[in-house]
mmCIF file of C-alpha atoms and ligand atoms in Angstrom:
data_model
loop_
_atom_site.group_PDB
_atom_site.id
_atom_site.type_symbol
_atom_site.label_atom_id
_atom_site.label_comp_id
_atom_site.label_asym_id
_atom_site.label_seq_id
_atom_site.Cartn_x
_atom_site.Cartn_y
_atom_site.Cartn_z
ATOM 1 C CA MET A 1 -90.006 -1.242 120.463
ATOM 2 C CA SER A 2 -87.387 1.268 119.451
ATOM 3 C CA GLN A 3 -84.611 -0.583 121.271
ATOM 4 C CA THR A 4 -82.317 -2.648 119.110
ATOM 5 C CA VAL A 5 -80.902 -6.000 120.088
ATOM 6 C CA SER A 6 -77.456 -4.561 120.652
ATOM 7 C CA GLN A 7 -78.886 -2.118 123.172
ATOM 8 C CA LEU A 8 -80.511 -4.950 125.087
ATOM 9 C CA THR A 9 -77.549 -7.306 125.122
ATOM 10 C CA ARG A 10 -75.017 -6.801 127.798
ATOM 11 C CA GLN A 11 -71.343 -7.586 127.707
ATOM 12 C CA PRO A 12 -70.618 -9.782 130.732
ATOM 13 C CA GLU A 13 -67.257 -9.082 132.312
ATOM 14 C CA LEU A 14 -64.954 -11.301 134.262
ATOM 15 C CA GLU A 15 -62.308 -9.967 136.598
ATOM 16 C CA ILE A 16 -59.839 -12.339 138.188
ATOM 17 C CA LEU A 17 -58.954 -11.526 141.778
ATOM 18 C CA GLU A 18 -56.734 -14.446 142.643
ATOM 19 C CA ILE A 19 -55.415 -17.652 141.085
ATOM 20 C CA LYS A 20 -53.752 -20.251 143.267
ATOM 21 C CA ASN A 21 -52.636 -23.798 142.485
ATOM 22 C CA ASP A 22 -55.946 -25.221 143.543
ATOM 23 C CA SER A 23 -58.387 -22.313 143.599
ATOM 24 C CA ILE A 24 -59.528 -19.261 141.714
ATOM 25 C CA ILE A 25 -61.540 -16.214 142.780
ATOM 26 C CA PHE A 26 -63.130 -13.985 140.165
ATOM 27 C CA ILE A 27 -65.914 -11.444 139.769
ATOM 28 C CA LEU A 28 -68.557 -11.919 137.098
ATOM 29 C CA SER A 29 -70.519 -8.761 136.374
ATOM 30 C CA ASN A 30 -72.946 -7.273 133.872
ATOM 31 C CA THR A 31 -75.095 -10.355 133.730
ATOM 32 C CA ASP A 32 -78.025 -12.148 135.322
ATOM 33 C CA ILE A 33 -78.210 -14.501 138.224
ATOM 34 C CA SER A 34 -79.349 -17.212 135.799
ATOM 35 C CA VAL A 35 -76.077 -16.988 133.892
ATOM 36 C CA ALA A 36 -74.047 -17.034 137.075
ATOM 37 C CA ASN A 37 -75.899 -20.080 138.324
ATOM 38 C CA ALA A 38 -75.569 -21.865 134.983
ATOM 39 C CA LEU A 39 -71.821 -21.313 135.106
ATOM 40 C CA ARG A 40 -71.631 -22.626 138.668
ATOM 41 C CA ARG A 41 -73.647 -25.722 137.885
ATOM 42 C CA VAL A 42 -71.691 -26.528 134.730
ATOM 43 C CA MET A 43 -68.416 -26.222 136.644
ATOM 44 C CA ILE A 44 -69.679 -28.778 139.165
ATOM 45 C CA ALA A 45 -71.549 -31.249 137.001
ATOM 46 C CA GLU A 46 -70.564 -30.997 133.354
ATOM 47 C CA VAL A 47 -66.847 -30.387 133.020
ATOM 48 C CA PRO A 48 -65.401 -33.821 132.164
ATOM 49 C CA THR A 49 -62.428 -35.480 133.855
ATOM 50 C CA MET A 50 -60.897 -38.963 133.945
ATOM 51 C CA CYS A 51 -61.752 -41.302 136.816
ATOM 52 C CA ILE A 52 -61.401 -44.988 137.569
ATOM 53 C CA ASP A 53 -64.692 -46.598 136.562
ATOM 54 C CA LEU A 54 -64.029 -50.336 136.341
ATOM 55 C CA VAL A 55 -61.843 -52.434 138.612
ATOM 56 C CA GLU A 56 -60.801 -56.002 137.794
ATOM 57 C CA PHE A 57 -59.530 -57.888 140.827
ATOM 58 C CA GLU A 58 -57.110 -60.754 140.459
ATOM 59 C CA SER A 59 -56.468 -61.187 144.136
ATOM 60 C CA ASN A 60 -57.346 -59.382 147.322
ATOM 61 C CA ASN A 61 -56.963 -60.838 150.778
ATOM 62 C CA SER A 62 -56.803 -57.512 152.557
ATOM 63 C CA VAL A 63 -59.289 -56.584 155.266
ATOM 64 C CA LEU A 64 -61.373 -54.493 152.862
ATOM 65 C CA CYS A 65 -63.718 -56.232 150.463
ATOM 66 C CA ASP A 66 -63.441 -55.824 146.690
ATOM 67 C CA GLU A 67 -66.423 -53.462 146.385
ATOM 68 C CA PHE A 68 -65.050 -51.203 149.105
ATOM 69 C CA ILE A 69 -61.642 -50.901 147.432
ATOM 70 C CA ALA A 70 -63.215 -50.386 143.996
ATOM 71 C CA HIS A 71 -65.249 -47.504 145.404
ATOM 72 C CA ARG A 72 -62.206 -45.937 147.042
ATOM 73 C CA LEU A 73 -60.247 -46.171 143.787
ATOM 74 C CA GLY A 74 -63.060 -44.437 141.920
ATOM 75 C CA LEU A 75 -62.848 -41.427 144.202
ATOM 76 C CA ILE A 76 -59.130 -40.782 143.572
ATOM 77 C CA PRO A 77 -58.798 -37.702 141.322
ATOM 78 C CA LEU A 78 -56.656 -38.262 138.237
ATOM 79 C CA VAL A 79 -54.801 -35.513 136.397
ATOM 80 C CA SER A 80 -57.035 -34.731 133.421
ATOM 81 C CA ASP A 81 -55.218 -31.853 131.737
ATOM 82 C CA ASN A 82 -55.495 -33.492 128.312
ATOM 83 C CA ILE A 83 -59.118 -34.548 128.715
ATOM 84 C CA ASP A 84 -59.839 -33.131 125.248
ATOM 85 C CA LYS A 85 -57.810 -35.946 123.677
ATOM 86 C CA PHE A 86 -60.148 -38.580 125.109
ATOM 87 C CA CYS A 87 -63.652 -39.434 124.015
ATOM 88 C CA TYR A 88 -66.503 -40.958 125.993
ATOM 89 C CA THR A 89 -66.511 -44.748 125.763
ATOM 90 C CA ARG A 90 -70.157 -44.680 124.591
ATOM 91 C CA ASP A 91 -69.234 -42.405 121.651
ATOM 92 C CA CYS A 92 -66.030 -44.240 120.763
ATOM 93 C CA SER A 93 -65.702 -46.251 117.581
ATOM 94 C CA CYS A 94 -64.212 -49.211 119.443
ATOM 95 C CA SER A 95 -66.408 -52.122 120.494
ATOM 96 C CA ASP A 96 -65.333 -52.434 124.114
ATOM 97 C CA ARG A 97 -62.704 -49.903 125.077
ATOM 98 C CA CYS A 98 -59.455 -48.554 123.625
ATOM 99 C CA ASP A 99 -56.638 -46.089 124.269
ATOM 100 C CA GLN A 100 -58.778 -43.254 122.926
ATOM 101 C CA CYS A 101 -61.465 -43.671 125.554
ATOM 102 C CA SER A 102 -59.756 -45.253 128.559
ATOM 103 C CA VAL A 103 -56.548 -45.532 130.548
ATOM 104 C CA GLU A 104 -55.422 -48.631 132.360
ATOM 105 C CA LEU A 105 -53.877 -48.444 135.825
ATOM 106 C CA ARG A 106 -52.375 -51.323 137.791
ATOM 107 C CA LEU A 107 -52.054 -51.913 141.489
ATOM 108 C CA ASN A 108 -49.915 -54.812 142.608
ATOM 109 C CA VAL A 109 -48.726 -54.749 146.200
ATOM 110 C CA LYS A 110 -47.793 -57.553 148.567
ATOM 111 C CA CYS A 111 -46.742 -57.064 152.151
ATOM 112 C CA THR A 112 -43.726 -59.181 153.047
ATOM 113 C CA GLU A 113 -42.504 -57.322 156.101
ATOM 114 C CA ASN A 114 -43.628 -57.569 159.681
ATOM 115 C CA ARG A 115 -44.973 -54.039 159.834
ATOM 116 C CA PRO A 116 -48.122 -52.935 158.054
ATOM 117 C CA ARG A 117 -47.782 -51.666 154.505
ATOM 118 C CA ASP A 118 -49.785 -48.605 153.466
ATOM 119 C CA VAL A 119 -51.116 -48.918 149.939
ATOM 120 C CA THR A 120 -51.600 -45.408 148.579
ATOM 121 C CA SER A 121 -52.438 -43.676 145.343
ATOM 122 C CA SER A 122 -48.726 -43.570 144.480
ATOM 123 C CA ASP A 123 -48.759 -47.377 144.139
ATOM 124 C CA LEU A 124 -51.188 -47.010 141.252
ATOM 125 C CA LEU A 125 -49.168 -47.326 138.064
ATOM 126 C CA SER A 126 -50.716 -45.772 134.986
ATOM 127 C CA GLN A 127 -50.103 -46.822 131.409
ATOM 128 C CA ASN A 128 -50.544 -43.233 130.293
ATOM 129 C CA SER A 129 -47.978 -40.963 131.935
ATOM 130 C CA ALA A 130 -50.337 -37.994 131.593
ATOM 131 C CA VAL A 131 -53.247 -39.557 133.466
ATOM 132 C CA ILE A 132 -51.940 -40.269 136.968
ATOM 133 C CA PRO A 133 -53.300 -39.849 140.482
ATOM 134 C CA VAL A 134 -53.014 -36.178 141.459
ATOM 135 C CA SER A 135 -50.696 -37.025 144.332
ATOM 136 C CA SER A 136 -48.135 -38.564 141.953
ATOM 137 C CA GLN A 137 -47.500 -35.289 140.155
ATOM 138 C CA VAL A 138 -43.878 -34.167 140.354
ATOM 139 C CA THR A 139 -44.834 -30.876 141.985
ATOM 140 C CA SER A 140 -46.272 -32.563 145.034
ATOM 141 C CA SER A 141 -43.948 -35.429 145.824
ATOM 142 C CA ASN A 142 -44.336 -35.241 149.592
ATOM 143 C CA SER A 143 -45.956 -38.301 151.091
ATOM 144 C CA GLU A 144 -48.582 -36.272 152.973
ATOM 145 C CA GLN A 145 -50.473 -35.785 149.733
ATOM 146 C CA GLU A 146 -50.756 -39.489 149.023
ATOM 147 C CA ILE A 147 -54.270 -40.878 149.205
ATOM 148 C CA PRO A 148 -54.508 -44.021 151.338
ATOM 149 C CA ILE A 149 -56.323 -46.974 149.755
ATOM 150 C CA VAL A 150 -55.846 -49.867 152.183
ATOM 151 C CA LYS A 151 -53.349 -51.207 154.750
ATOM 152 C CA LEU A 152 -51.815 -54.664 154.344
ATOM 153 C CA ARG A 153 -50.471 -57.022 156.998
ATOM 154 C CA ARG A 154 -47.734 -59.548 156.341
ATOM 155 C CA GLY A 155 -48.859 -62.037 153.729
ATOM 156 C CA GLN A 156 -51.729 -59.928 152.442
ATOM 157 C CA GLU A 157 -51.775 -59.041 148.798
ATOM 158 C CA ILE A 158 -53.759 -56.895 146.445
ATOM 159 C CA LYS A 159 -53.545 -57.184 142.686
ATOM 160 C CA LEU A 160 -55.899 -55.447 140.315
ATOM 161 C CA ARG A 161 -56.367 -53.642 137.045
ATOM 162 C CA ALA A 162 -58.312 -50.382 137.072
ATOM 163 C CA ILE A 163 -59.815 -48.763 134.009
ATOM 164 C CA ALA A 164 -60.225 -45.006 134.013
ATOM 165 C CA LYS A 165 -62.810 -43.450 131.725
ATOM 166 C CA LYS A 166 -63.943 -39.983 130.810
ATOM 167 C CA GLY A 167 -67.113 -38.789 132.497
ATOM 168 C CA VAL A 168 -68.991 -35.865 134.006
ATOM 169 C CA GLY A 169 -70.114 -35.043 137.537
ATOM 170 C CA LYS A 170 -73.809 -35.435 136.791
ATOM 171 C CA GLU A 171 -73.265 -39.124 136.126
ATOM 172 C CA HIS A 172 -71.260 -39.637 139.326
ATOM 173 C CA ALA A 173 -69.766 -37.009 141.653
ATOM 174 C CA LYS A 174 -66.308 -38.609 141.387
ATOM 175 C CA TRP A 175 -65.951 -37.013 137.940
ATOM 176 C CA SER A 176 -66.579 -33.494 139.241
ATOM 177 C CA PRO A 177 -63.401 -31.394 138.867
ATOM 178 C CA SER A 178 -64.415 -28.810 141.458
ATOM 179 C CA CYS A 179 -64.562 -29.364 145.192
ATOM 180 C CA VAL A 180 -66.238 -26.040 145.856
ATOM 181 C CA ALA A 181 -67.882 -23.830 143.242
ATOM 182 C CA THR A 182 -69.865 -21.015 144.780
ATOM 183 C CA TYR A 183 -70.737 -17.421 144.145
ATOM 184 C CA GLN A 184 -71.749 -14.660 146.507
ATOM 185 C CA PHE A 185 -73.134 -11.203 146.007
ATOM 186 C CA GLN A 186 -70.895 -8.304 146.717
ATOM 187 C CA PRO A 187 -71.728 -7.113 150.225
ATOM 188 C CA ILE A 188 -71.969 -3.395 150.907
ATOM 189 C CA ILE A 189 -71.543 -2.673 154.578
ATOM 190 C CA VAL A 190 -71.614 0.918 155.809
ATOM 191 C CA LEU A 191 -70.965 1.766 159.439
ATOM 192 C CA ASN A 192 -72.474 4.825 161.074
ATOM 193 C CA GLN A 193 -69.475 6.010 163.102
ATOM 194 C CA ASN A 194 -71.552 8.599 165.001
ATOM 195 C CA ARG A 195 -73.823 5.871 166.348
ATOM 196 C CA ILE A 196 -70.823 3.671 167.189
ATOM 197 C CA ASP A 197 -69.262 6.504 169.182
ATOM 198 C CA GLU A 198 -72.405 6.576 171.309
ATOM 199 C CA LEU A 199 -71.756 2.992 172.474
ATOM 200 C CA THR A 200 -69.735 2.103 175.537
ATOM 201 C CA ASP A 201 -66.491 0.178 175.046
ATOM 202 C CA GLN A 202 -68.176 -2.967 176.311
ATOM 203 C CA GLN A 203 -71.085 -2.549 173.931
ATOM 204 C CA LYS A 204 -68.695 -2.031 171.028
ATOM 205 C CA GLU A 205 -66.922 -5.243 171.871
ATOM 206 C CA GLU A 206 -70.227 -7.076 172.217
ATOM 207 C CA TRP A 207 -71.449 -5.704 168.896
ATOM 208 C CA VAL A 208 -68.256 -6.696 167.051
ATOM 209 C CA GLY A 209 -68.495 -10.140 168.663
ATOM 210 C CA SER A 210 -72.075 -10.583 167.453
ATOM 211 C CA CYS A 211 -70.892 -11.265 163.907
ATOM 212 C CA PRO A 212 -70.305 -15.032 163.559
ATOM 213 C CA THR A 213 -67.873 -14.657 160.657
ATOM 214 C CA LYS A 214 -65.787 -11.844 162.169
ATOM 215 C CA VAL A 215 -66.459 -9.160 159.597
ATOM 216 C CA TYR A 216 -65.676 -6.357 162.054
ATOM 217 C CA SER A 217 -62.687 -5.754 164.258
ATOM 218 C CA TYR A 218 -62.280 -3.691 167.364
ATOM 219 C CA SER A 219 -59.238 -3.288 169.578
ATOM 220 C CA PRO A 220 -60.013 -1.407 172.803
ATOM 221 C CA HIS A 221 -56.353 -1.211 173.812
ATOM 222 C CA GLN A 222 -55.272 0.734 170.771
ATOM 223 C CA SER A 223 -55.299 4.490 170.901
ATOM 224 C CA THR A 224 -57.628 4.735 167.877
ATOM 225 C CA GLN A 225 -60.345 2.597 169.534
ATOM 226 C CA GLN A 226 -62.060 2.241 166.192
ATOM 227 C CA VAL A 227 -64.582 -0.296 165.077
ATOM 228 C CA THR A 228 -63.547 -1.194 161.540
ATOM 229 C CA ILE A 229 -64.688 -3.521 158.785
ATOM 230 C CA GLU A 230 -62.024 -6.151 158.433
ATOM 231 C CA ASP A 231 -63.290 -8.159 155.458
ATOM 232 C CA PRO A 232 -66.762 -7.491 154.019
ATOM 233 C CA LEU A 233 -66.526 -10.617 151.825
ATOM 234 C CA ARG A 234 -66.855 -12.801 154.915
ATOM 235 C CA CYS A 235 -70.421 -11.579 155.447
ATOM 236 C CA VAL A 236 -73.091 -14.282 155.126
ATOM 237 C CA TYR A 237 -76.078 -11.894 155.523
ATOM 238 C CA CYS A 238 -77.260 -13.457 158.747
ATOM 239 C CA LEU A 239 -78.195 -9.957 159.982
ATOM 240 C CA GLU A 240 -76.990 -10.746 163.512
ATOM 241 C CA CYS A 241 -75.158 -7.416 163.660
ATOM 242 C CA LYS A 242 -78.350 -5.624 162.672
ATOM 243 C CA LYS A 243 -80.316 -7.374 165.420
ATOM 244 C CA LYS A 244 -77.634 -6.519 167.961
ATOM 245 C CA ALA A 245 -77.701 -2.888 166.922
ATOM 246 C CA GLU A 246 -81.476 -2.860 167.321
ATOM 247 C CA SER A 247 -81.170 -4.336 170.802
ATOM 248 C CA PHE A 248 -78.981 -1.345 171.657
ATOM 249 C CA GLY A 249 -81.766 0.880 170.345
ATOM 250 C CA LYS A 250 -79.654 1.990 167.374
ATOM 251 C CA PRO A 251 -81.125 0.399 164.229
ATOM 252 C CA ASP A 252 -79.165 2.757 161.941
ATOM 253 C CA LEU A 253 -75.776 1.716 163.332
ATOM 254 C CA VAL A 254 -74.994 -0.384 160.285
ATOM 255 C CA HIS A 255 -76.334 -0.508 156.753
ATOM 256 C CA LEU A 256 -76.172 -3.834 154.918
ATOM 257 C CA GLU A 257 -76.900 -4.397 151.261
ATOM 258 C CA GLN A 258 -76.233 -7.011 148.598
ATOM 259 C CA LYS A 259 -75.121 -5.728 145.255
ATOM 260 C CA GLN A 260 -77.066 -8.103 143.020
ATOM 261 C CA ASP A 261 -75.213 -7.506 139.748
ATOM 262 C CA LYS A 262 -71.743 -8.637 140.785
ATOM 263 C CA PHE A 263 -71.039 -12.278 141.475
ATOM 264 C CA ILE A 264 -67.920 -13.202 143.376
ATOM 265 C CA PHE A 265 -67.035 -16.765 142.420
ATOM 266 C CA THR A 266 -64.817 -19.090 144.404
ATOM 267 C CA VAL A 267 -63.823 -22.310 142.647
ATOM 268 C CA GLU A 268 -61.648 -24.944 144.232
ATOM 269 C CA SER A 269 -60.221 -27.745 142.126
ATOM 270 C CA SER A 270 -59.910 -31.389 143.176
ATOM 271 C CA GLY A 271 -56.560 -31.354 141.388
ATOM 272 C CA ALA A 272 -57.893 -33.044 138.248
ATOM 273 C CA LEU A 273 -57.904 -29.767 136.305
ATOM 274 C CA LYS A 274 -56.325 -26.377 136.895
ATOM 275 C CA PRO A 275 -58.929 -24.073 138.503
ATOM 276 C CA GLU A 276 -58.774 -21.590 135.618
ATOM 277 C CA ASP A 277 -59.280 -24.445 133.158
ATOM 278 C CA ILE A 278 -62.457 -25.496 134.969
ATOM 279 C CA VAL A 279 -63.867 -22.009 134.320
ATOM 280 C CA LEU A 280 -62.753 -21.949 130.693
ATOM 281 C CA TYR A 281 -64.107 -25.434 129.947
ATOM 282 C CA ALA A 282 -67.400 -24.510 131.627
ATOM 283 C CA ILE A 283 -67.811 -21.417 129.442
ATOM 284 C CA GLN A 284 -67.027 -23.506 126.364
ATOM 285 C CA ILE A 285 -69.653 -26.070 127.372
ATOM 286 C CA ILE A 286 -72.341 -23.405 127.904
ATOM 287 C CA LYS A 287 -71.534 -21.932 124.496
ATOM 288 C CA ARG A 288 -71.764 -25.330 122.835
ATOM 289 C CA LYS A 289 -75.151 -25.972 124.446
ATOM 290 C CA LEU A 290 -76.454 -22.645 123.139
ATOM 291 C CA THR A 291 -75.171 -23.324 119.624
ATOM 292 C CA ASP A 292 -76.860 -26.717 119.731
ATOM 293 C CA ILE A 293 -80.193 -25.080 120.616
ATOM 294 C CA GLN A 294 -79.692 -22.518 117.869
ATOM 295 C CA GLY A 295 -79.063 -25.266 115.306
ATOM 296 C CA GLN A 296 -82.095 -27.271 116.419
ATOM 297 C CA MET A 297 -84.310 -24.174 116.313
ATOM 298 C CA ALA A 298 -83.158 -23.342 112.797
ATOM 299 C CA GLU A 299 -83.857 -26.924 111.731
ATOM 300 C CA GLY A 300 -87.283 -26.913 113.327
ATOM 301 C CA MET A 301 -88.329 -23.734 111.558
ATOM 302 C CA LEU A 302 -87.547 -25.075 108.107
ATOM 303 C CA MET B 1 -65.960 -79.027 139.818
ATOM 304 C CA PRO B 2 -66.481 -79.772 143.516
ATOM 305 C CA CYS B 3 -67.070 -76.834 145.809
ATOM 306 C CA LEU B 4 -64.407 -76.844 148.527
ATOM 307 C CA TYR B 5 -64.823 -75.155 151.898
ATOM 308 C CA ILE B 6 -62.114 -74.304 154.437
ATOM 309 C CA CYS B 7 -62.540 -75.232 158.072
ATOM 310 C CA GLY B 8 -62.447 -72.257 160.452
ATOM 311 C CA GLU B 9 -60.735 -74.337 163.141
ATOM 312 C CA CYS B 10 -58.143 -76.626 161.559
ATOM 313 C CA GLY B 11 -57.917 -75.183 158.063
ATOM 314 C CA ALA B 12 -58.642 -78.441 156.273
ATOM 315 C CA GLU B 13 -60.425 -78.321 152.937
ATOM 316 C CA HIS B 14 -63.540 -80.429 152.453
ATOM 317 C CA GLU B 15 -66.236 -80.751 149.908
ATOM 318 C CA ILE B 16 -69.788 -80.259 151.178
ATOM 319 C CA LYS B 17 -72.590 -81.723 149.068
ATOM 320 C CA PRO B 18 -76.199 -80.569 149.065
ATOM 321 C CA LYS B 19 -78.190 -81.686 152.182
ATOM 322 C CA GLU B 20 -74.942 -82.566 153.999
ATOM 323 C CA PRO B 21 -74.351 -80.950 157.412
ATOM 324 C CA VAL B 22 -72.041 -77.936 157.400
ATOM 325 C CA LYS B 23 -69.292 -79.501 159.437
ATOM 326 C CA CYS B 24 -65.566 -80.233 159.202
ATOM 327 C CA LYS B 25 -64.956 -83.934 158.641
ATOM 328 C CA ASP B 26 -61.701 -83.829 160.658
ATOM 329 C CA CYS B 27 -62.512 -81.745 163.733
ATOM 330 C CA THR B 28 -66.339 -81.402 163.593
ATOM 331 C CA HIS B 29 -66.037 -77.604 163.702
ATOM 332 C CA ARG B 30 -69.200 -76.075 162.247
ATOM 333 C CA ILE B 31 -67.846 -72.900 160.670
ATOM 334 C CA MET B 32 -66.717 -73.457 157.095
ATOM 335 C CA TYR B 33 -65.523 -70.724 154.758
ATOM 336 C CA LYS B 34 -66.151 -70.621 151.050
ATOM 337 C CA LYS B 35 -63.012 -70.225 148.925
ATOM 338 C CA ARG B 36 -62.483 -67.125 146.853
ATOM 339 C CA THR B 37 -62.730 -67.724 143.139
ATOM 340 C CA ASP B 38 -59.459 -67.655 141.225
ATOM 341 C CA LYS B 39 -61.244 -66.039 138.301
ATOM 342 C CA MET B 40 -60.902 -62.330 137.701
ATOM 343 C CA ILE B 41 -63.872 -60.357 139.050
ATOM 344 C CA GLN B 42 -64.939 -56.975 137.806
ATOM 345 C CA PHE B 43 -66.578 -54.155 139.789
ATOM 346 C CA GLU B 44 -67.878 -50.737 138.938
ATOM 347 C CA ALA B 45 -66.047 -48.104 140.948
ATOM 348 C CA ARG B 46 -69.220 -46.295 142.076
HETATM 349 S S1 LIG C 1 -74.921 -9.829 158.469
HETATM 350 FE FE1 LIG C 1 -74.051 -11.427 159.756
HETATM 351 S S2 LIG C 1 -72.155 -11.986 158.691
HETATM 352 FE FE2 LIG C 1 -72.783 -10.048 157.837
HETATM 353 S S3 LIG C 1 -71.691 -8.522 159.032
HETATM 354 FE FE3 LIG C 1 -73.678 -8.782 160.024
HETATM 355 S S4 LIG C 1 -73.357 -10.332 161.591
HETATM 356 FE FE4 LIG C 1 -71.593 -10.420 160.209
HETATM 357 ZN ZN1 LIG C 2 -62.626 -46.480 122.521
HETATM 358 ZN ZN1 LIG C 3 -61.544 -78.698 160.857
#
């Protein structure tokens, strides 16, 4: 009872290991698994983006039916960097939809040549230059990044109006900004070199090969002839190496442990948001949820 | 407005009334296609 609140609260820390165009790796420490999991789930399901939600067809005589094309359009990620400027259509003051809560995109392609015409995400023309298919961004203007929608033969035509709206991944996965959002515990792998030296070269090779994710490396042709840990982060705790060591009669050859208070996060973006923004938005959303609870509690106690 | 169907064989357009056989009146072909509406149709992209 003598502990004060400030002694009990911890200060979670976040250390960034790597930021790339489409992914971020960071370590979250000084906190509980529940917080780490909340962060992961919010990054997947509650960070909003813009996505095509309604499609109005004027004509379509391509080989794909309207529903099929509408579904494909919905899955195209749109750049959502200014998602804060939009509101959800259900919260908007307009009666149907307006510029504040939606963006209109048009697709109007007709094939007039004898060879097939690929209709891709770059044929989608947006009325808002900030909300465009991710492949149409200036940074990635190579055609490999274009997302195919349908192929047209001579005489086939597709003409439609698509309406993008703001939404979150828990309503439909197309709105999720992250492709992968995972965390792992920090693995602690300690090799017992004395035991390894007792193995024959063939056994060493066999033991290194027993790891499915290639955590260890061993090169018999080098003068050092050492078994080394190449990348402990690859470990998936399958314990295959442990079992192999036991089959050699050397259970103390390797020591494996998970450090449960450090979470190594890997977040990959679909391109809709910058990976670091996904993390920042997610933290903001968790904070807002907590403040909401606090407010409700205070109200309830009156 | 009559409902027109397109013949799968000769491409002619014919009206087919209720209880009438599904059959082209020119070439007797029995596969008739319904025409696509020229109205705008809306779908949810889900
Ligand atoms: S536990 Fe599995 S993944 Fe980890 S080092 Fe051993 S064999 Fe490799
Ligand atoms: Zn609105
Ligand atoms: Zn006919």
